[in-house]
Short mmCIF file of C-alpha atoms and ligand atoms in Angstrom, two decimals:
data_model
loop_
_atom_site.label_atom_id
_atom_site.label_comp_id
_atom_site.label_asym_id
_atom_site.label_seq_id
_atom_site.Cartn_x
_atom_site.Cartn_y
_atom_site.Cartn_z
CA MET A 1 64.89 -33.92 -71.67
CA ASN A 2 66.07 -31.04 -69.47
CA ASN A 3 69.68 -30.81 -70.84
CA ILE A 4 68.27 -30.69 -74.56
CA ASP A 5 70.12 -27.60 -76.34
CA PHE A 6 67.24 -27.11 -78.97
CA ASP A 7 69.44 -24.18 -80.86
CA ALA A 8 71.97 -26.71 -81.62
CA ILE A 9 69.56 -28.61 -83.68
CA ASP A 10 70.46 -28.37 -87.60
CA LEU A 11 66.93 -27.18 -88.96
CA THR A 12 68.54 -27.46 -92.53
CA LYS A 13 68.26 -31.29 -92.26
CA GLU A 14 65.19 -33.49 -92.61
CA ALA A 15 63.44 -34.20 -89.42
CA PRO A 16 64.43 -37.40 -87.85
CA VAL A 17 61.80 -40.42 -88.02
CA THR A 18 62.43 -41.78 -84.47
CA GLU A 19 60.70 -40.12 -81.62
CA PRO A 20 61.10 -38.56 -79.30
CA GLU A 21 64.04 -36.70 -81.43
CA ARG A 22 61.41 -35.84 -84.17
CA GLN A 23 59.67 -33.80 -81.77
CA TYR A 24 62.66 -31.94 -80.29
CA TYR A 25 63.39 -30.79 -84.06
CA TYR A 26 59.93 -29.82 -84.33
CA ILE A 27 60.46 -28.06 -81.05
CA ALA A 28 63.42 -26.49 -82.36
CA LYS A 29 61.53 -25.16 -85.63
CA ALA A 30 58.38 -23.95 -83.78
CA ARG A 31 60.83 -21.89 -81.81
CA LYS A 32 62.06 -20.35 -84.73
CA TYR A 33 58.42 -19.24 -86.04
CA VAL A 34 57.59 -18.16 -82.58
CA SER A 35 60.39 -15.96 -82.34
CA GLU A 36 60.00 -14.51 -85.79
CA LYS A 37 56.50 -13.79 -85.28
CA ALA A 38 57.21 -11.92 -81.94
CA GLN A 39 59.67 -9.85 -83.50
CA GLU A 40 57.23 -9.06 -86.37
CA ILE A 41 54.66 -7.53 -84.00
CA GLY A 42 56.98 -6.37 -81.32
CA ARG A 43 55.75 -8.44 -78.35
CA ASN A 44 55.96 -11.74 -77.08
CA LEU A 45 53.16 -14.39 -78.00
CA THR A 46 50.67 -15.66 -75.38
CA PHE A 47 49.05 -18.68 -74.75
CA CYS A 48 46.01 -20.07 -72.70
CA VAL A 49 45.04 -23.76 -72.02
CA THR A 50 41.49 -24.47 -70.87
CA THR A 51 40.95 -28.19 -69.40
CA PHE A 52 37.65 -29.66 -69.14
CA GLY A 53 36.93 -32.97 -67.60
CA CYS A 54 39.43 -35.55 -65.30
CA GLN A 55 42.85 -35.43 -63.94
CA MET A 56 43.95 -37.19 -67.13
CA ASN A 57 43.17 -34.23 -69.31
CA ALA A 58 44.91 -32.08 -66.34
CA ARG A 59 48.16 -33.88 -67.11
CA ASP A 60 47.55 -33.91 -70.81
CA SER A 61 47.48 -30.09 -70.49
CA GLU A 62 50.71 -30.03 -68.63
CA LYS A 63 52.21 -31.67 -71.69
CA LEU A 64 50.85 -29.07 -73.84
CA VAL A 65 51.97 -26.08 -71.68
CA GLY A 66 55.40 -27.98 -71.65
CA VAL A 67 55.80 -27.51 -75.48
CA LEU A 68 54.38 -24.19 -75.74
CA GLU A 69 56.47 -22.52 -72.94
CA LEU A 70 59.44 -24.07 -74.68
CA ILE A 71 58.70 -22.81 -78.04
CA GLY A 72 58.25 -19.12 -76.77
CA TYR A 73 54.66 -18.43 -75.88
CA LYS A 74 54.22 -16.91 -72.52
CA GLU A 75 51.21 -18.11 -70.32
CA GLU A 76 48.20 -15.67 -70.45
CA PRO A 77 45.32 -16.49 -67.94
CA ASP A 78 42.86 -14.37 -69.37
CA GLU A 79 41.77 -16.39 -72.76
CA GLU A 80 40.28 -13.25 -74.31
CA LYS A 81 43.76 -11.92 -74.54
CA ALA A 82 45.90 -14.91 -75.49
CA ASP A 83 47.36 -15.45 -78.84
CA PHE A 84 46.91 -19.30 -78.85
CA VAL A 85 44.09 -20.48 -76.97
CA ILE A 86 43.57 -24.07 -76.33
CA TYR A 87 40.65 -26.44 -75.40
CA ASN A 88 41.53 -29.55 -74.22
CA THR A 89 38.17 -31.46 -74.18
CA CYS A 90 36.10 -33.90 -72.42
CA THR A 91 32.97 -35.83 -73.92
CA VAL A 92 32.02 -38.05 -70.95
CA ARG A 93 28.86 -36.13 -70.58
CA GLU A 94 26.91 -34.40 -73.20
CA ASN A 95 26.78 -31.21 -71.27
CA ALA A 96 30.92 -30.90 -71.54
CA ASN A 97 30.50 -30.95 -75.30
CA LEU A 98 27.58 -28.19 -75.28
CA ARG A 99 30.24 -26.04 -72.90
CA VAL A 100 32.78 -26.34 -75.68
CA TYR A 101 30.74 -25.24 -78.41
CA GLY A 102 29.48 -22.19 -76.34
CA ARG A 103 32.77 -21.09 -75.62
CA LEU A 104 34.15 -21.50 -79.37
CA GLY A 105 31.29 -19.43 -80.53
CA GLN A 106 32.88 -16.36 -78.38
CA LEU A 107 36.31 -17.02 -79.34
CA GLY A 108 35.16 -16.72 -83.18
CA ALA A 109 34.50 -13.11 -82.52
CA LYS A 110 37.70 -12.35 -80.65
CA LYS A 111 39.58 -13.87 -83.26
CA LYS A 112 38.29 -11.60 -85.66
CA LYS A 113 39.91 -8.54 -83.46
CA ASN A 114 43.73 -10.24 -83.28
CA PRO A 115 44.80 -11.68 -86.82
CA HIS A 116 47.78 -13.53 -84.95
CA MET A 117 45.31 -15.66 -82.81
CA PHE A 118 45.47 -19.57 -83.41
CA ILE A 119 42.70 -21.53 -81.64
CA GLY A 120 43.56 -25.39 -80.90
CA LEU A 121 41.19 -28.11 -79.85
CA CYS A 122 42.15 -31.46 -78.54
CA GLY A 123 41.15 -34.42 -76.10
CA CYS A 124 38.49 -36.79 -76.14
CA MET A 125 35.69 -34.71 -77.89
CA MET A 126 37.73 -34.72 -81.07
CA GLN A 127 38.01 -38.33 -81.08
CA GLU A 128 34.28 -38.13 -82.28
CA PRO A 129 33.76 -38.12 -86.17
CA THR A 130 30.49 -36.14 -85.72
CA VAL A 131 32.61 -33.35 -83.64
CA VAL A 132 34.92 -32.80 -86.11
CA GLU A 133 32.58 -32.57 -89.16
CA LYS A 134 30.82 -30.13 -87.16
CA ILE A 135 33.33 -27.86 -86.49
CA LYS A 136 34.90 -28.10 -90.05
CA LYS A 137 31.37 -26.57 -90.92
CA SER A 138 30.47 -24.45 -88.50
CA TYR A 139 33.56 -23.07 -86.91
CA ARG A 140 36.01 -22.75 -89.79
CA PHE A 141 37.94 -20.21 -87.70
CA VAL A 142 39.47 -23.06 -85.65
CA ASP A 143 43.33 -23.51 -86.50
CA LEU A 144 44.44 -26.98 -85.36
CA ILE A 145 42.42 -30.00 -84.06
CA PHE A 146 44.21 -33.13 -82.61
CA GLY A 147 42.86 -36.01 -80.58
CA THR A 148 44.02 -38.01 -77.28
CA HIS A 149 46.12 -40.33 -79.24
CA ASN A 150 48.76 -38.10 -80.83
CA ILE A 151 49.30 -35.08 -78.32
CA TYR A 152 53.05 -36.13 -78.31
CA LYS A 153 52.98 -34.59 -81.89
CA PHE A 154 51.70 -31.04 -80.83
CA ALA A 155 55.01 -29.45 -81.76
CA GLU A 156 54.88 -30.82 -85.20
CA LEU A 157 51.34 -29.99 -85.49
CA ILE A 158 52.16 -26.60 -84.66
CA VAL A 159 54.76 -26.24 -87.05
CA THR A 160 52.43 -27.75 -89.70
CA ARG A 161 50.00 -24.93 -89.09
CA PHE A 162 52.57 -22.10 -89.27
CA GLU A 163 53.76 -23.65 -92.69
CA SER A 164 49.98 -23.75 -94.12
CA GLU A 165 47.22 -21.21 -93.89
CA ARG A 166 44.68 -23.94 -93.38
CA MET A 167 42.88 -25.78 -90.58
CA VAL A 168 45.31 -28.42 -89.56
CA ILE A 169 43.26 -31.81 -88.52
CA ASP A 170 45.14 -34.78 -87.34
CA ILE A 171 43.26 -37.63 -85.40
CA TRP A 172 44.05 -40.82 -85.09
CA LYS A 173 41.53 -43.88 -84.06
CA ASP A 174 43.67 -45.68 -81.84
CA THR A 175 47.35 -46.19 -81.04
CA ASP A 176 49.78 -48.85 -79.13
CA LYS A 177 52.63 -46.38 -79.00
CA ILE A 178 53.76 -44.31 -75.96
CA VAL A 179 56.40 -41.94 -76.46
CA GLU A 180 58.87 -40.84 -73.45
CA ASP A 181 60.87 -37.99 -72.42
CA LEU A 182 58.63 -35.23 -73.75
CA PRO A 183 58.50 -31.64 -72.05
CA SER A 184 55.67 -30.63 -69.60
CA GLU A 185 55.04 -27.92 -67.30
CA ARG A 186 53.72 -28.94 -63.80
CA LYS A 187 51.06 -26.70 -62.40
CA PHE A 188 52.02 -27.43 -58.88
CA SER A 189 55.94 -27.51 -57.62
CA PHE A 190 55.36 -30.16 -54.96
CA LYS A 191 52.72 -32.88 -56.64
CA SER A 192 52.18 -34.37 -59.77
CA GLY A 193 50.14 -36.40 -61.77
CA VAL A 194 51.88 -39.52 -63.27
CA ASN A 195 50.27 -41.44 -66.15
CA ILE A 196 50.93 -45.31 -65.52
CA MET A 197 48.29 -46.46 -68.31
CA PHE A 198 46.41 -45.03 -71.23
CA GLY A 199 43.24 -46.10 -72.38
CA CYS A 200 40.40 -48.74 -71.26
CA ASN A 201 39.26 -52.05 -71.90
CA ASN A 202 36.26 -52.43 -69.96
CA PHE A 203 33.45 -50.88 -72.19
CA CYS A 204 30.84 -49.88 -69.47
CA SER A 205 27.99 -49.76 -71.31
CA TYR A 206 27.10 -46.15 -70.91
CA CYS A 207 30.56 -45.02 -71.44
CA ILE A 208 32.42 -43.53 -74.13
CA VAL A 209 36.03 -43.56 -73.00
CA PRO A 210 37.01 -46.75 -74.42
CA TYR A 211 35.99 -45.39 -77.90
CA VAL A 212 37.90 -42.08 -77.37
CA ARG A 213 40.83 -43.05 -75.41
CA GLY A 214 41.43 -46.48 -76.95
CA ARG A 215 42.86 -49.75 -75.93
CA GLU A 216 44.70 -50.40 -72.60
CA ARG A 217 48.35 -49.55 -72.75
CA SER A 218 50.60 -49.65 -69.79
CA ARG A 219 53.82 -47.69 -69.71
CA ASN A 220 56.95 -49.65 -68.86
CA PRO A 221 57.51 -49.48 -64.82
CA LYS A 222 61.33 -48.42 -65.55
CA ASP A 223 59.82 -45.10 -67.30
CA ILE A 224 57.33 -44.43 -64.53
CA ILE A 225 60.07 -44.90 -61.97
CA ARG A 226 62.45 -42.50 -63.87
CA GLU A 227 59.94 -40.11 -64.30
CA ILE A 228 59.01 -40.03 -60.50
CA GLU A 229 62.76 -40.12 -59.28
CA GLY A 230 62.96 -36.98 -61.68
CA LEU A 231 60.12 -35.16 -60.18
CA VAL A 232 61.20 -35.87 -56.63
CA ALA A 233 64.71 -34.57 -57.47
CA ASP A 234 62.67 -31.71 -58.85
CA GLY A 235 60.69 -30.70 -55.46
CA VAL A 236 57.79 -33.19 -55.82
CA VAL A 237 56.80 -35.13 -52.72
CA GLU A 238 53.27 -36.36 -53.75
CA VAL A 239 52.33 -38.40 -56.86
CA MET A 240 48.88 -39.32 -58.36
CA LEU A 241 49.24 -42.29 -60.69
CA LEU A 242 46.55 -42.06 -63.34
CA GLY A 243 44.96 -44.52 -65.35
CA GLN A 244 41.31 -45.30 -66.38
CA ASN A 245 41.52 -48.67 -64.44
CA VAL A 246 44.74 -48.72 -62.65
CA ASN A 247 43.89 -52.19 -61.08
CA SER A 248 44.70 -53.75 -64.58
CA TYR A 249 47.95 -52.06 -64.73
CA GLY A 250 50.80 -54.00 -66.14
CA LYS A 251 48.75 -57.04 -67.85
CA ASN A 252 49.91 -56.60 -71.21
CA LEU A 253 53.60 -55.45 -70.77
CA GLU A 254 56.21 -57.81 -72.17
CA GLU A 255 57.14 -58.70 -68.30
CA PRO A 256 53.75 -58.53 -66.93
CA MET A 257 53.45 -56.95 -63.41
CA THR A 258 50.56 -56.08 -60.98
CA PHE A 259 49.38 -52.57 -59.87
CA ALA A 260 50.34 -53.89 -56.26
CA GLN A 261 53.90 -54.69 -57.39
CA LEU A 262 54.54 -51.21 -59.21
CA LEU A 263 53.19 -49.58 -55.79
CA GLN A 264 55.99 -51.31 -53.94
CA GLU A 265 58.43 -50.00 -56.43
CA ILE A 266 57.28 -46.54 -56.27
CA GLU A 267 57.17 -46.75 -52.44
CA LYS A 268 60.99 -47.37 -52.46
CA ILE A 269 61.71 -44.01 -53.96
CA GLU A 270 63.64 -41.70 -51.63
CA GLY A 271 62.15 -38.35 -50.70
CA LEU A 272 58.99 -39.16 -52.28
CA GLU A 273 56.27 -38.80 -49.40
CA ARG A 274 52.87 -39.73 -50.63
CA ILE A 275 51.21 -41.85 -53.40
CA ARG A 276 47.76 -41.47 -54.68
CA PHE A 277 46.28 -43.26 -57.35
CA MET A 278 43.01 -43.07 -59.48
CA THR A 279 40.85 -44.81 -60.74
CA SER A 280 40.12 -48.13 -59.32
CA HIS A 281 37.60 -50.80 -61.01
CA PRO A 282 35.67 -52.57 -58.17
CA LYS A 283 36.16 -55.96 -60.23
CA ASP A 284 39.92 -55.75 -60.30
CA LEU A 285 40.76 -54.51 -56.84
CA SER A 286 42.77 -57.49 -55.60
CA ASP A 287 43.75 -58.66 -52.15
CA GLU A 288 47.29 -58.17 -53.07
CA LEU A 289 46.55 -54.65 -53.42
CA ILE A 290 44.82 -54.12 -50.17
CA ASP A 291 47.77 -56.10 -48.42
CA VAL A 292 50.15 -53.37 -50.14
CA MET A 293 47.90 -50.49 -48.81
CA ALA A 294 47.75 -51.56 -45.40
CA HIS A 295 51.38 -52.41 -45.19
CA SER A 296 52.65 -48.82 -46.93
CA LYS A 297 53.97 -45.81 -45.36
CA LYS A 298 53.47 -43.64 -48.51
CA ILE A 299 50.07 -44.79 -50.09
CA CYS A 300 47.42 -42.11 -48.92
CA LYS A 301 44.45 -43.39 -47.19
CA HIS A 302 41.91 -42.79 -49.86
CA LEU A 303 40.22 -45.01 -52.37
CA HIS A 304 38.25 -43.65 -54.80
CA LEU A 305 36.14 -46.83 -55.85
CA PRO A 306 33.32 -45.77 -58.37
CA VAL A 307 30.19 -48.03 -57.68
CA GLN A 308 27.69 -46.63 -60.51
CA SER A 309 24.66 -48.11 -59.10
CA GLY A 310 23.53 -50.36 -56.14
CA SER A 311 21.32 -52.60 -58.10
CA SER A 312 23.14 -56.03 -59.29
CA ARG A 313 20.41 -55.91 -62.21
CA ILE A 314 21.57 -52.44 -63.56
CA LEU A 315 25.46 -53.14 -62.63
CA GLN A 316 24.88 -56.14 -64.91
CA LYS A 317 23.41 -53.94 -67.59
CA MET A 318 26.15 -51.41 -67.29
CA ASN A 319 28.58 -54.25 -67.76
CA ARG A 320 30.55 -53.59 -64.70
CA HIS A 321 31.35 -57.16 -63.88
CA TYR A 322 30.49 -57.18 -59.99
CA THR A 323 27.51 -57.18 -57.90
CA LYS A 324 26.13 -55.08 -54.77
CA GLU A 325 27.12 -57.96 -52.57
CA HIS A 326 30.54 -58.00 -54.20
CA TYR A 327 31.01 -54.41 -53.99
CA LEU A 328 30.29 -54.49 -50.44
CA GLU A 329 32.58 -57.38 -49.58
CA VAL A 330 35.48 -55.34 -51.34
CA VAL A 331 34.74 -52.39 -49.08
CA ARG A 332 34.55 -54.78 -46.02
CA LYS A 333 37.82 -56.06 -46.81
CA ILE A 334 39.57 -52.96 -47.35
CA ARG A 335 38.30 -51.18 -44.05
CA GLU A 336 39.37 -54.04 -42.34
CA ALA A 337 42.75 -53.62 -43.66
CA VAL A 338 42.94 -50.12 -43.49
CA PRO A 339 40.47 -48.91 -40.64
CA ASP A 340 40.61 -45.21 -41.38
CA ILE A 341 40.33 -45.29 -44.88
CA SER A 342 38.65 -42.88 -46.68
CA LEU A 343 36.19 -44.12 -49.58
CA THR A 344 34.78 -41.81 -52.65
CA THR A 345 32.93 -43.16 -55.81
CA ASP A 346 30.98 -42.05 -58.43
CA ILE A 347 27.13 -42.76 -59.05
CA ILE A 348 25.03 -42.63 -61.90
CA VAL A 349 21.30 -41.91 -61.80
CA GLY A 350 18.94 -42.80 -64.36
CA PHE A 351 20.78 -45.19 -66.18
CA PRO A 352 18.07 -46.99 -68.83
CA GLY A 353 15.76 -49.35 -67.12
CA GLU A 354 16.83 -48.22 -63.58
CA THR A 355 13.38 -48.85 -61.35
CA GLU A 356 12.45 -47.18 -58.44
CA GLU A 357 13.46 -50.38 -56.48
CA ASP A 358 16.93 -50.36 -58.28
CA PHE A 359 17.38 -46.59 -56.99
CA GLN A 360 16.46 -47.71 -53.64
CA ASP A 361 19.16 -50.53 -54.22
CA THR A 362 21.74 -47.50 -54.82
CA LEU A 363 20.46 -45.63 -51.81
CA ASP A 364 21.12 -48.41 -49.85
CA ILE A 365 24.60 -48.90 -50.82
CA VAL A 366 25.20 -45.26 -50.05
CA ARG A 367 23.87 -45.88 -46.52
CA GLN A 368 25.78 -49.01 -45.94
CA VAL A 369 29.29 -47.77 -47.08
CA ARG A 370 28.88 -44.22 -45.85
CA TYR A 371 31.24 -42.50 -48.48
CA ASP A 372 33.38 -39.77 -47.45
CA SER A 373 32.11 -38.00 -50.88
CA ALA A 374 30.29 -39.18 -53.89
CA PHE A 375 30.33 -37.49 -57.27
CA THR A 376 26.88 -37.98 -58.40
CA PHE A 377 26.03 -37.75 -62.28
CA ILE A 378 22.85 -37.71 -64.18
CA TYR A 379 23.16 -40.42 -67.01
CA SER A 380 24.10 -38.92 -70.11
CA LYS A 381 23.43 -40.90 -73.67
CA ARG A 382 26.45 -41.06 -75.23
CA THR A 383 25.94 -41.95 -78.89
CA GLY A 384 27.69 -44.98 -80.25
CA THR A 385 27.76 -46.56 -76.64
CA PRO A 386 25.39 -49.63 -76.09
CA ALA A 387 23.07 -47.98 -73.40
CA ALA A 388 22.30 -45.45 -76.04
CA ALA A 389 20.64 -47.98 -77.79
CA MET A 390 18.56 -49.20 -74.95
CA GLU A 391 14.86 -48.82 -75.01
CA ASP A 392 13.74 -47.83 -71.71
CA GLN A 393 15.56 -44.53 -71.23
CA VAL A 394 14.11 -42.99 -67.94
CA PRO A 395 12.07 -39.74 -68.31
CA ASP A 396 14.17 -36.55 -67.14
CA ASP A 397 11.70 -35.67 -64.33
CA VAL A 398 12.01 -39.06 -63.03
CA VAL A 399 15.70 -38.92 -62.96
CA LYS A 400 15.91 -35.48 -61.74
CA ASP A 401 13.96 -36.38 -58.43
CA ARG A 402 15.95 -39.38 -57.92
CA PHE A 403 19.22 -37.31 -58.29
CA ASP A 404 18.00 -34.89 -55.89
CA ARG A 405 17.02 -37.42 -53.18
CA LEU A 406 20.70 -39.42 -53.79
CA LEU A 407 22.48 -36.11 -53.44
CA LYS A 408 20.72 -35.10 -50.18
CA GLU A 409 21.51 -38.42 -49.08
CA VAL A 410 25.10 -38.20 -50.07
CA GLN A 411 25.78 -34.97 -48.35
CA GLN A 412 24.30 -35.74 -45.08
CA ILE A 413 26.59 -38.94 -44.84
CA SER A 414 29.41 -37.16 -46.03
CA ALA A 415 29.13 -34.34 -43.53
CA GLU A 416 28.61 -36.91 -40.88
CA VAL A 417 31.71 -39.00 -41.68
CA CYS A 418 34.12 -36.15 -42.62
CA SER A 419 33.42 -34.53 -39.13
CA VAL A 420 34.86 -37.67 -37.27
CA HIS A 421 38.33 -36.28 -37.41
CA GLN A 422 37.55 -33.37 -35.31
CA GLY A 423 40.16 -32.91 -32.26
CA THR A 424 42.99 -35.26 -34.01
CA THR A 425 46.44 -34.27 -35.39
CA GLN A 426 47.00 -34.92 -38.95
CA ASP A 427 49.95 -34.73 -41.42
CA VAL A 428 49.03 -32.06 -44.30
CA LEU A 429 50.76 -31.19 -47.30
CA VAL A 430 50.39 -27.43 -47.49
CA GLU A 431 48.93 -26.81 -51.30
CA SER A 432 48.14 -23.00 -51.16
CA VAL A 433 47.37 -19.88 -49.82
CA ASN A 434 43.69 -19.72 -48.70
CA ASP A 435 41.66 -18.24 -51.62
CA HIS A 436 39.33 -15.86 -49.51
CA ASP A 437 41.81 -15.30 -46.41
CA PRO A 438 45.44 -14.61 -47.10
CA SER A 439 46.35 -15.42 -43.57
CA LEU A 440 45.41 -18.69 -43.81
CA MET A 441 46.91 -21.74 -45.80
CA THR A 442 45.11 -24.56 -47.04
CA GLY A 443 46.68 -28.16 -46.95
CA ARG A 444 45.63 -31.51 -47.77
CA MET A 445 45.30 -34.71 -45.49
CA SER A 446 46.19 -38.03 -46.25
CA ASN A 447 42.59 -39.02 -46.87
CA ASN A 448 42.18 -35.93 -49.28
CA LEU A 449 40.22 -33.82 -46.77
CA LEU A 450 41.19 -29.97 -46.85
CA VAL A 451 42.12 -27.81 -43.80
CA HIS A 452 42.40 -24.32 -43.39
CA PHE A 453 45.08 -22.84 -40.81
CA PRO A 454 47.12 -19.93 -39.90
CA GLY A 455 50.14 -20.00 -41.48
CA ASP A 456 52.33 -18.36 -44.28
CA GLU A 457 53.55 -19.00 -48.00
CA SER A 458 56.84 -20.61 -47.09
CA MET A 459 55.05 -23.77 -45.74
CA ILE A 460 53.79 -24.58 -49.40
CA GLY A 461 54.98 -27.94 -50.55
CA LYS A 462 55.96 -29.01 -47.05
CA ILE A 463 54.31 -31.52 -44.70
CA VAL A 464 53.20 -30.47 -41.61
CA THR A 465 51.44 -31.48 -38.53
CA VAL A 466 47.88 -29.57 -38.07
CA TYR A 467 45.54 -29.92 -35.04
CA LEU A 468 42.00 -30.28 -36.33
CA LYS A 469 39.86 -27.63 -34.21
CA GLU A 470 36.69 -27.33 -36.20
CA ALA A 471 34.77 -29.65 -38.64
CA LYS A 472 33.09 -27.56 -41.23
CA GLY A 473 31.10 -30.18 -43.21
CA PHE A 474 33.59 -30.92 -46.10
CA TYR A 475 36.70 -29.44 -44.54
CA TYR A 476 38.32 -28.24 -41.51
CA MET A 477 39.79 -25.31 -39.74
CA GLY A 478 42.98 -26.20 -37.91
CA GLU A 479 46.14 -24.94 -36.02
CA LEU A 480 49.54 -25.69 -36.89
CA CYS A 481 51.44 -28.00 -34.19
CA LYS A 482 54.68 -26.66 -33.08
N1 LIG B 1 26.70 -40.55 -68.22
C1 LIG B 1 26.83 -40.21 -66.93
N2 LIG B 1 28.02 -40.34 -66.26
C2 LIG B 1 28.91 -41.12 -66.67
N3 LIG B 1 30.23 -41.24 -66.36
C3 LIG B 1 30.67 -42.08 -67.43
N4 LIG B 1 29.95 -42.37 -68.65
C4 LIG B 1 28.84 -41.50 -68.14
C5 LIG B 1 27.45 -41.18 -68.61
N5 LIG B 1 27.19 -41.50 -69.86
C6 LIG B 1 30.56 -41.07 -64.93
C7 LIG B 1 30.76 -42.54 -64.44
C8 LIG B 1 32.45 -42.28 -64.45
C9 LIG B 1 32.65 -40.90 -63.86
C10 LIG B 1 34.17 -40.54 -64.55
O1 LIG B 1 31.96 -40.36 -65.28
O2 LIG B 1 30.41 -42.29 -63.10
O3 LIG B 1 32.96 -42.86 -63.11
FE1 LIG B 2 34.39 -45.83 -68.72
FE2 LIG B 2 34.03 -48.09 -67.30
FE3 LIG B 2 36.50 -47.48 -68.60
FE4 LIG B 2 35.89 -46.24 -66.37
S1 LIG B 2 35.96 -48.34 -66.82
S2 LIG B 2 36.81 -45.36 -68.58
S3 LIG B 2 33.60 -46.12 -66.32
S4 LIG B 2 34.62 -47.86 -69.53
#
């Protein structure tokens, strides 16, 4: 991908039909339009991509930025000043949608003052037909709408917009296609997300993801390895393997392969220092994976294992395919194999039909597992999911009360659990200058905790040894070991 000469692409010819060549053609064409427009207005055009939601979206945004920079747009952090504003949206909970509508209203006013401005919307929210209808009706100033399945066509869609004066909408219901070798621009020079699979087949009864991200598709292991080798050659030392349920990786490949086997292949890549992954579904977490984690030198000592609820009754209604006991057994096995592993989770409070007794089971599992951290969510009704049609929705005040009690428990336990490393030395990947004090650097340990310590910018991207002087609840203050 790196060595393509876009200027040499003959735009007098028809666009190729195969990918990624077709997109290279449209990148070349978009470059021409952007440069013409820049000349016309006498300055560079700028863009701002705002990402809502999960790491999968963050990675998708890097692909958008890759295309935008290649076609000649310059990054502008201030959305209000940018000529091309893109919202990469999330729809996993209702409030994510509401935030997008709120901000879109403000953008409309800005667009009136900047006639060159484009507004693009993409991501999970756009896969919902009611959302697109609403935008067509109430936010007619939007220029471009596309979904999660055709993000690889971004350059082509931009060209379509340049060549027409109307809103361009391209949403696909699903796809079995994976297009390789497209541009992307990493946010960090030293670490990167790497998609290993797309979509989800689990249909947890509360979750909209399978409807907006489509069926599970795994990338070919060769393509994954090639991408990581390229990243390492470019200075990356840590990768985060991304998938909605990484534990079911490889099931529908022509030559099936397990996630554990993929990890072993990635481990062999020279120069790669750390491997992370998310998200793991407890029902698919195999003994083989636990064994690979126990013997790996590169896989980080952190497992994100969403429990969602501690009540086996609710877990069944959630269609999670495990019980409280099974989950605890998985936790026992992983801790036995990797004693110092950090465990984090996601928990939903107020799922339809949740009683105080069910909630007590959730508190109980939190007390038994003692998570390093937990993301707690209030159940959000997503139209079209089975849970939205369930009758016994829990009243808001009851949910709020349970949520507060859970949060208190989770925070107290996590402060205790996180502080046990005080007085130890740890390998730390230096990520940035501290936000509040420029004499300090911020680094991440294998277990995903952060530590701040005196240092300088030259350390960014390096793995250094740090003494953990003082636990501060969810992070540490430390000192560099010479
Ligand atoms: N309501 C609340 N939380 C949800 N999640 C997914 N769907 C919903 C919903 N409808 C949470 C789950 C998942 C995390 C990414 O978001 O806990 O693990
Ligand atoms: Fe949603 Fe369940 Fe798939 Fe996770 S595993 S994305 S919670 S359906």
